[in-house]
Coordinates of C-alpha atoms in Angstrom, one line a residue:
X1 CA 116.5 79.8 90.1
X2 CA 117.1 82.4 87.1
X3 CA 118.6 85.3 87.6
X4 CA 115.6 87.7 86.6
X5 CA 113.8 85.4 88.6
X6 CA 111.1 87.3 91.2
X7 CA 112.0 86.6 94.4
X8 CA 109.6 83.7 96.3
X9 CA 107.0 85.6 98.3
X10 CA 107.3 85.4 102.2
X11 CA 105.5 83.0 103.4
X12 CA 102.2 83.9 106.0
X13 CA 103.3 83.7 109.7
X14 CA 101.9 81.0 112.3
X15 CA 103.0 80.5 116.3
X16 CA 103.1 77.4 118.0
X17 CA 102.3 77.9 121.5
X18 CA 103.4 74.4 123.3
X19 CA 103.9 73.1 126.9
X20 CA 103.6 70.1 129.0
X21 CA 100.2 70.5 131.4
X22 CA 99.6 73.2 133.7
X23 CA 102.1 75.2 131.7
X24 CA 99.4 77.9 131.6
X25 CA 99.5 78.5 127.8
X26 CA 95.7 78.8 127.6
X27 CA 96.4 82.0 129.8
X28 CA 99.0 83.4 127.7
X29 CA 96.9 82.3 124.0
X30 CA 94.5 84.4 125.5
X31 CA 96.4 87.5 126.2
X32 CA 98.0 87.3 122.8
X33 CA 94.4 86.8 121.5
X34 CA 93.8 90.4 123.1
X35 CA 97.1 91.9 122.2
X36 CA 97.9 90.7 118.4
X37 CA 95.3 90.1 115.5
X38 CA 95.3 85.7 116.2
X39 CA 93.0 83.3 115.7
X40 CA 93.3 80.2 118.1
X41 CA 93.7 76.4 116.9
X42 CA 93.4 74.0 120.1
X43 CA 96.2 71.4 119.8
X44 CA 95.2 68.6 122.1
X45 CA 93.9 65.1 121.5
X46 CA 91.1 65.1 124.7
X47 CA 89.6 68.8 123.5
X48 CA 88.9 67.3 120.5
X49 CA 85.5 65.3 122.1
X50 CA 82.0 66.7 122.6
X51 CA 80.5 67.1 125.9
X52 CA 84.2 66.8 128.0
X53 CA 85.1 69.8 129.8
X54 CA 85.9 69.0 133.2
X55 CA 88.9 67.0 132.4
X56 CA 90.2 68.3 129.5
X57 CA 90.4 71.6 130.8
X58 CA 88.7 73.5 127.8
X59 CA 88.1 76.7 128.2
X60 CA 84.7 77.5 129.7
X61 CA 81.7 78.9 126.9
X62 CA 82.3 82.3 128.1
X63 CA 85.7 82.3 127.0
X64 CA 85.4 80.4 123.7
X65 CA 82.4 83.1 122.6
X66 CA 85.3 85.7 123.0
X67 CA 88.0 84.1 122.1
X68 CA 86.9 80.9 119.5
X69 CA 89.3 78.2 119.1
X70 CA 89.2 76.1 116.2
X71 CA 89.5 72.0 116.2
X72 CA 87.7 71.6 120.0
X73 CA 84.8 69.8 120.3
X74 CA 85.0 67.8 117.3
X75 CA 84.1 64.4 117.5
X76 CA 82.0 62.2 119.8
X77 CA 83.2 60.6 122.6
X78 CA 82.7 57.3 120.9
X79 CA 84.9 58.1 118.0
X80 CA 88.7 58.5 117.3
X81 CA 90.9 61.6 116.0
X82 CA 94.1 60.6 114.6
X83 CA 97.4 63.1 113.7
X84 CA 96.9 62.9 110.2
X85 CA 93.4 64.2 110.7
X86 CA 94.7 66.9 112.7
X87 CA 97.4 67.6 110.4
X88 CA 94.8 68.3 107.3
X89 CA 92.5 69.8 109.3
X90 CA 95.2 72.1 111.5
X91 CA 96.7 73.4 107.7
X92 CA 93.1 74.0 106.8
X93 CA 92.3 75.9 109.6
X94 CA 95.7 78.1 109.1
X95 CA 95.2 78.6 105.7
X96 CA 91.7 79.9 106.4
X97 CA 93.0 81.9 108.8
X98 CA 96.4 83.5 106.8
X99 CA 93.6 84.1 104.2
X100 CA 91.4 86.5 106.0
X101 CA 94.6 88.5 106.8
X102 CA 95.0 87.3 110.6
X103 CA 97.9 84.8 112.0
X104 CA 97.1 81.2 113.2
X105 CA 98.0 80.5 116.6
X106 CA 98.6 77.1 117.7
X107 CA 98.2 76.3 121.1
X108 CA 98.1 72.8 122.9
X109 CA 100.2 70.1 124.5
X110 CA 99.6 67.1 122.1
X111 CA 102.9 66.9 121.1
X112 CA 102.5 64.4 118.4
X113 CA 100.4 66.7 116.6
X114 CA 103.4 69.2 116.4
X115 CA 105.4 67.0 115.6
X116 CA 102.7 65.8 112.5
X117 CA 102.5 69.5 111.6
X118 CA 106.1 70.1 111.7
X119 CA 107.5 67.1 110.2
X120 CA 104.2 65.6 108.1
X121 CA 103.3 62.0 108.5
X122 CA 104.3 58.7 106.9
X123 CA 101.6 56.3 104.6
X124 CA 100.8 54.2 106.8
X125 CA 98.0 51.5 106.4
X126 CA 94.5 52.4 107.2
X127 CA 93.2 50.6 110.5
X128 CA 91.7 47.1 110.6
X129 CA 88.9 46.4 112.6
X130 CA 89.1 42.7 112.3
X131 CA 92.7 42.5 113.4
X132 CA 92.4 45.3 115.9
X133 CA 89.8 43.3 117.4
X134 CA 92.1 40.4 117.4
X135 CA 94.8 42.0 119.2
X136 CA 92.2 43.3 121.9
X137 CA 91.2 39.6 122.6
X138 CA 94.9 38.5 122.8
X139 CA 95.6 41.8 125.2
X140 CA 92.8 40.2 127.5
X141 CA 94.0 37.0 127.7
X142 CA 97.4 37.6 128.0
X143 CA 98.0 41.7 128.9
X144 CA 99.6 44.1 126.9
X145 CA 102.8 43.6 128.6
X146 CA 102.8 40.4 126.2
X147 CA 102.0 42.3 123.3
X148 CA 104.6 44.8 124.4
X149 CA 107.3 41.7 124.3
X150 CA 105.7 40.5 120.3
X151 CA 106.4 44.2 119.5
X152 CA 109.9 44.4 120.8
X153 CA 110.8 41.2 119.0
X154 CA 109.6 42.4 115.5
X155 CA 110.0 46.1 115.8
X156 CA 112.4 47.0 118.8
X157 CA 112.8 50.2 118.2
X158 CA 109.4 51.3 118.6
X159 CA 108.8 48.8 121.4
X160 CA 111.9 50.6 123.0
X161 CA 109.8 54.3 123.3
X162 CA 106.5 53.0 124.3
X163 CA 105.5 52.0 127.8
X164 CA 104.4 48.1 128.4
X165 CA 100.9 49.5 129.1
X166 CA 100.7 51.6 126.2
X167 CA 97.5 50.1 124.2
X168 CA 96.8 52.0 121.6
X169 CA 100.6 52.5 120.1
X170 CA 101.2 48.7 120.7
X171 CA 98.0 48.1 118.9
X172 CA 98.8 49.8 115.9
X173 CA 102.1 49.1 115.6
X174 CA 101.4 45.4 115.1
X175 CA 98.6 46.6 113.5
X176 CA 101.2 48.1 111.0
X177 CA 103.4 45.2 110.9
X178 CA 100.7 42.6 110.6
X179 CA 99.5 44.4 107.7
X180 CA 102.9 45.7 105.8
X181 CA 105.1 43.0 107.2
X182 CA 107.1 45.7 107.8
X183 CA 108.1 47.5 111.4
X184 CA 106.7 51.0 112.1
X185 CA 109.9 52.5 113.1
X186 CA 111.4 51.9 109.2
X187 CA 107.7 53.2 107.7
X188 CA 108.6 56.4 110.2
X189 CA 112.2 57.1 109.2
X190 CA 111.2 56.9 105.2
X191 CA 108.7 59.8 105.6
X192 CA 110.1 63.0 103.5
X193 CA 109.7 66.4 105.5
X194 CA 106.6 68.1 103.9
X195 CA 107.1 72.1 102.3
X196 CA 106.7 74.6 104.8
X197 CA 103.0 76.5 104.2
X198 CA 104.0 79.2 107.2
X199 CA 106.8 81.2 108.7
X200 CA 106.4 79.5 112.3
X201 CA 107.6 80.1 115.6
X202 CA 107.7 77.9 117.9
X203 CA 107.2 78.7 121.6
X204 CA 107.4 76.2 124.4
X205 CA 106.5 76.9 128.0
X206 CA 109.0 74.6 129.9
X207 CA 109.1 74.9 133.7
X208 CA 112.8 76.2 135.9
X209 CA 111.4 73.9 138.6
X210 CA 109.5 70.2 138.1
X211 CA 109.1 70.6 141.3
X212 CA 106.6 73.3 141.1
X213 CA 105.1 72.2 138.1
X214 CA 103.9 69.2 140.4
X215 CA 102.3 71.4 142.7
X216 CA 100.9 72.9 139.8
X217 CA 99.4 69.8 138.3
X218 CA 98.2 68.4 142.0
X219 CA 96.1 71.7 142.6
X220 CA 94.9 71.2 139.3
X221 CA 93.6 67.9 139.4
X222 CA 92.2 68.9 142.8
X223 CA 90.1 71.9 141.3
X224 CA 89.1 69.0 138.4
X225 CA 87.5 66.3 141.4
X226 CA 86.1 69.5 143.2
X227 CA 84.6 70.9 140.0
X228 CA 82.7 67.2 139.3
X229 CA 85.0 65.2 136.9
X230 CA 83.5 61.7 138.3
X231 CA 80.3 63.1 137.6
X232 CA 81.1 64.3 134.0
X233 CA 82.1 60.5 133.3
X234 CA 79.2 59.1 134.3
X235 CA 76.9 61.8 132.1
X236 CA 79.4 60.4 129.4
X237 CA 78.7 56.8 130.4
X238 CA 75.1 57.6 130.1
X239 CA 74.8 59.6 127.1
X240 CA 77.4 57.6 124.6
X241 CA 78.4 53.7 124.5
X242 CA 81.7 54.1 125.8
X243 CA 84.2 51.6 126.4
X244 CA 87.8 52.0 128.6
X245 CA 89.7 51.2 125.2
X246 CA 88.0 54.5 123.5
X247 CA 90.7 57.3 123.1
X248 CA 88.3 59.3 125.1
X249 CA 88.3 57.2 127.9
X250 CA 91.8 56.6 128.1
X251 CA 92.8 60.3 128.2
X252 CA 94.4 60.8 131.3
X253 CA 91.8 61.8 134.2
X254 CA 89.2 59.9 132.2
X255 CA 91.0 56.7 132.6
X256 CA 91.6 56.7 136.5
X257 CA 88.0 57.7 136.9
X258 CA 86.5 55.1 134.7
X259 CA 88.7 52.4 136.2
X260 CA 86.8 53.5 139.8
X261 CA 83.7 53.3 138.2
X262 CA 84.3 50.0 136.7
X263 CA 85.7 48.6 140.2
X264 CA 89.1 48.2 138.5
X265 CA 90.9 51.0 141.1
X266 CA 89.9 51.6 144.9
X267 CA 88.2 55.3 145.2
X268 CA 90.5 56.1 147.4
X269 CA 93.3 56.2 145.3
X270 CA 91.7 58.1 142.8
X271 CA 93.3 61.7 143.8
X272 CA 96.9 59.9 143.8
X273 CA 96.2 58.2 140.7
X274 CA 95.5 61.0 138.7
X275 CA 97.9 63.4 139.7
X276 CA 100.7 60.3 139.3
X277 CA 99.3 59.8 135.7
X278 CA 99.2 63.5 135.2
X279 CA 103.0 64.2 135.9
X280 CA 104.2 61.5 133.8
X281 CA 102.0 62.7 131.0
X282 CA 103.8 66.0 131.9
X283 CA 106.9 64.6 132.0
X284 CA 107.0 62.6 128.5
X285 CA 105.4 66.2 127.2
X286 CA 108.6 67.9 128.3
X287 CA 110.6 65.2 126.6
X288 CA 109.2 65.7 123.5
X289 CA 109.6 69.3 123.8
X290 CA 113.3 68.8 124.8
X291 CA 114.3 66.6 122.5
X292 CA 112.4 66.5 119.0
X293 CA 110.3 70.0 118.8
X294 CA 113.0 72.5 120.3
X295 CA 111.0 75.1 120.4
X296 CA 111.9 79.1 121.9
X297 CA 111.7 78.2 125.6
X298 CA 109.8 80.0 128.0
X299 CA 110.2 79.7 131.8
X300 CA 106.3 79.0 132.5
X301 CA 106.8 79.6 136.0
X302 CA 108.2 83.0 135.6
X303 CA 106.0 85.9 136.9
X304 CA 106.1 88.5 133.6
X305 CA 105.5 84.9 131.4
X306 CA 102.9 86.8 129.0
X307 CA 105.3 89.7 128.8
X308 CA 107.8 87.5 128.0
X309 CA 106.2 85.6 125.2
X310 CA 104.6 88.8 123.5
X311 CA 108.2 90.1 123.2
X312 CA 108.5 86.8 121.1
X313 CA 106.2 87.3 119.4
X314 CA 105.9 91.1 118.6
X315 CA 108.0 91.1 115.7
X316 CA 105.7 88.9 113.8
X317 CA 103.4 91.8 113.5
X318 CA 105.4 94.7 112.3

């Protein structure tokens, strides 16, 4: 830089408000809403889908006419939402926002979406619908457990992170492979870290206790069965042409309902189920948090846990 150079201006500030599940950060977006000049962004991959509330835990109409939050209620149930959509339509959104003189504030537990935001995304090959069909009909003669293995033998680092079960990565990462001849693990690691657009801070609501984070998420799930959740799947079953390989249907709480429906899963397991899918969703959340986002943590079970993430936050606004 020359030395009579002006000085680069400051960039416009954004918070990232992340936790695993039942963190309560929809509580605390909304008292920051009331407290700080914010506008929300909803990161999360199920809020993204028309007409489901139940299981996604959006935030009732009430609540979104006081408080709107950008990027919900996207997309059709039928459709898909991918990071790199998110990504260009998250920067949009905050650019928008920095524009009219507020601050964007991110809030959401779809970690890969921070981490696309954060980090940016690799070119990756657009999806096939010939080969993805392909792979589905190999998956139901064989199981994705035998997908799982094809992947570890051509790309064993990615195998290594994703669960034998996990469809849609093991999909697309053959997908990838099939169409690149190269592993997604080596497109991933040649991706250059994007220019920040904001001044961010990162907040993440982690919990002092898993222990009552499970209680958390069990009462939860509860309130979700109570409030009709198998009944909002079968209005979605009614209304779209839905399939259990749609992203909507395999969002968790979808997915152990539809499998009941389907007579893939006993009814009476459906409470134990869900609450088991719940904390491990939780639990790979925290991961991410942990070890790739780092975030400012939070105790999320602490009392004062507004308080304590407006102090955070304060600054930001003179």
């Amino acid at each position: 830089m020359n030395a009579g150079a002006p000085p680069a201006p400051a960039l416009p500030p954004a918070i990232l408000l992340m936790g695993p599940t039942a963190a309560g950060k929809t509580a605390v977006a909304l008292e920051l809403a009331r407290r700080f000049p914010v506008e929300l962004i909803s990161v999360d991959s199920a809020q993204v889908f028309r007409d489901m509330v139940i299981g996604t835990a959006k935030p009732d109409a009430a609540t979104l006419a006081a408080f709107p939050h950008r990027l919900i209620d996207l997309i059709s149930p039928e459709e898909a939402y991918s990071a790199a959509r998110f990504r260009r339509d998250a920067l949009a959104a905050m650019d928008e926002i920095s524009q009219a003189g507020r601050v964007p504030l991110l809030v959401g537990g779809t970690m890969l979406y921070f981490k696309a935001l954060l980090d940016g995304l690799a070119e990756l090959p657009a999806a096939d619908a010939g080969l993805r069909a392909a792979l589905d009909l190999k998956a139901a003669a064989h199981g994705w457990p035998a997908l799982h293995a094809e992947l570890a033998a051509v790309d064993p680092a990615t195998a290594a992170r994703l669960p034998t079960t996990d469809a849609q990565r093991i999909q697309r990462a053959l997908e990838v492979f099939q169409l690149t001849g190269r592993p997604l693990s080596a497109l991933l690691a040649r991706r250059e870290r994007p220019p920040p657009t904001h001044q961010l801070l990162a907040v993440g609501l982690l919990p002092s206790a898993r222990s009552d984070l499970h209680q958390r998420i069990a009462e939860r799930f509860d309130g979700m069965l109570a409030a009709g959740l198998e009944s909002e799947v079968e209005r979605l079953r009614s209304t779209y042409r839905l399939h259990g390989e749609l992203p909507a249907m395999r969002c968790v709480g979808y997915r152990q309902v539809w499998e009941v429906i389907e007579g893939k899963a006993p009814r009476d397991e459906l409470r134990e189920r869900g609450i088991y899918a719940t904390r491990q969703l939780a639990k790979r959340q925290i991961t991410w948090l942990a070890n790739t986002l780092r975030p400012q943590v939070v105790d999320c079970l602490a009392r004062d846990l507004p308080a304590r993430v407006m102090r955070l936050v304060a600054p930001l606004f003179g």
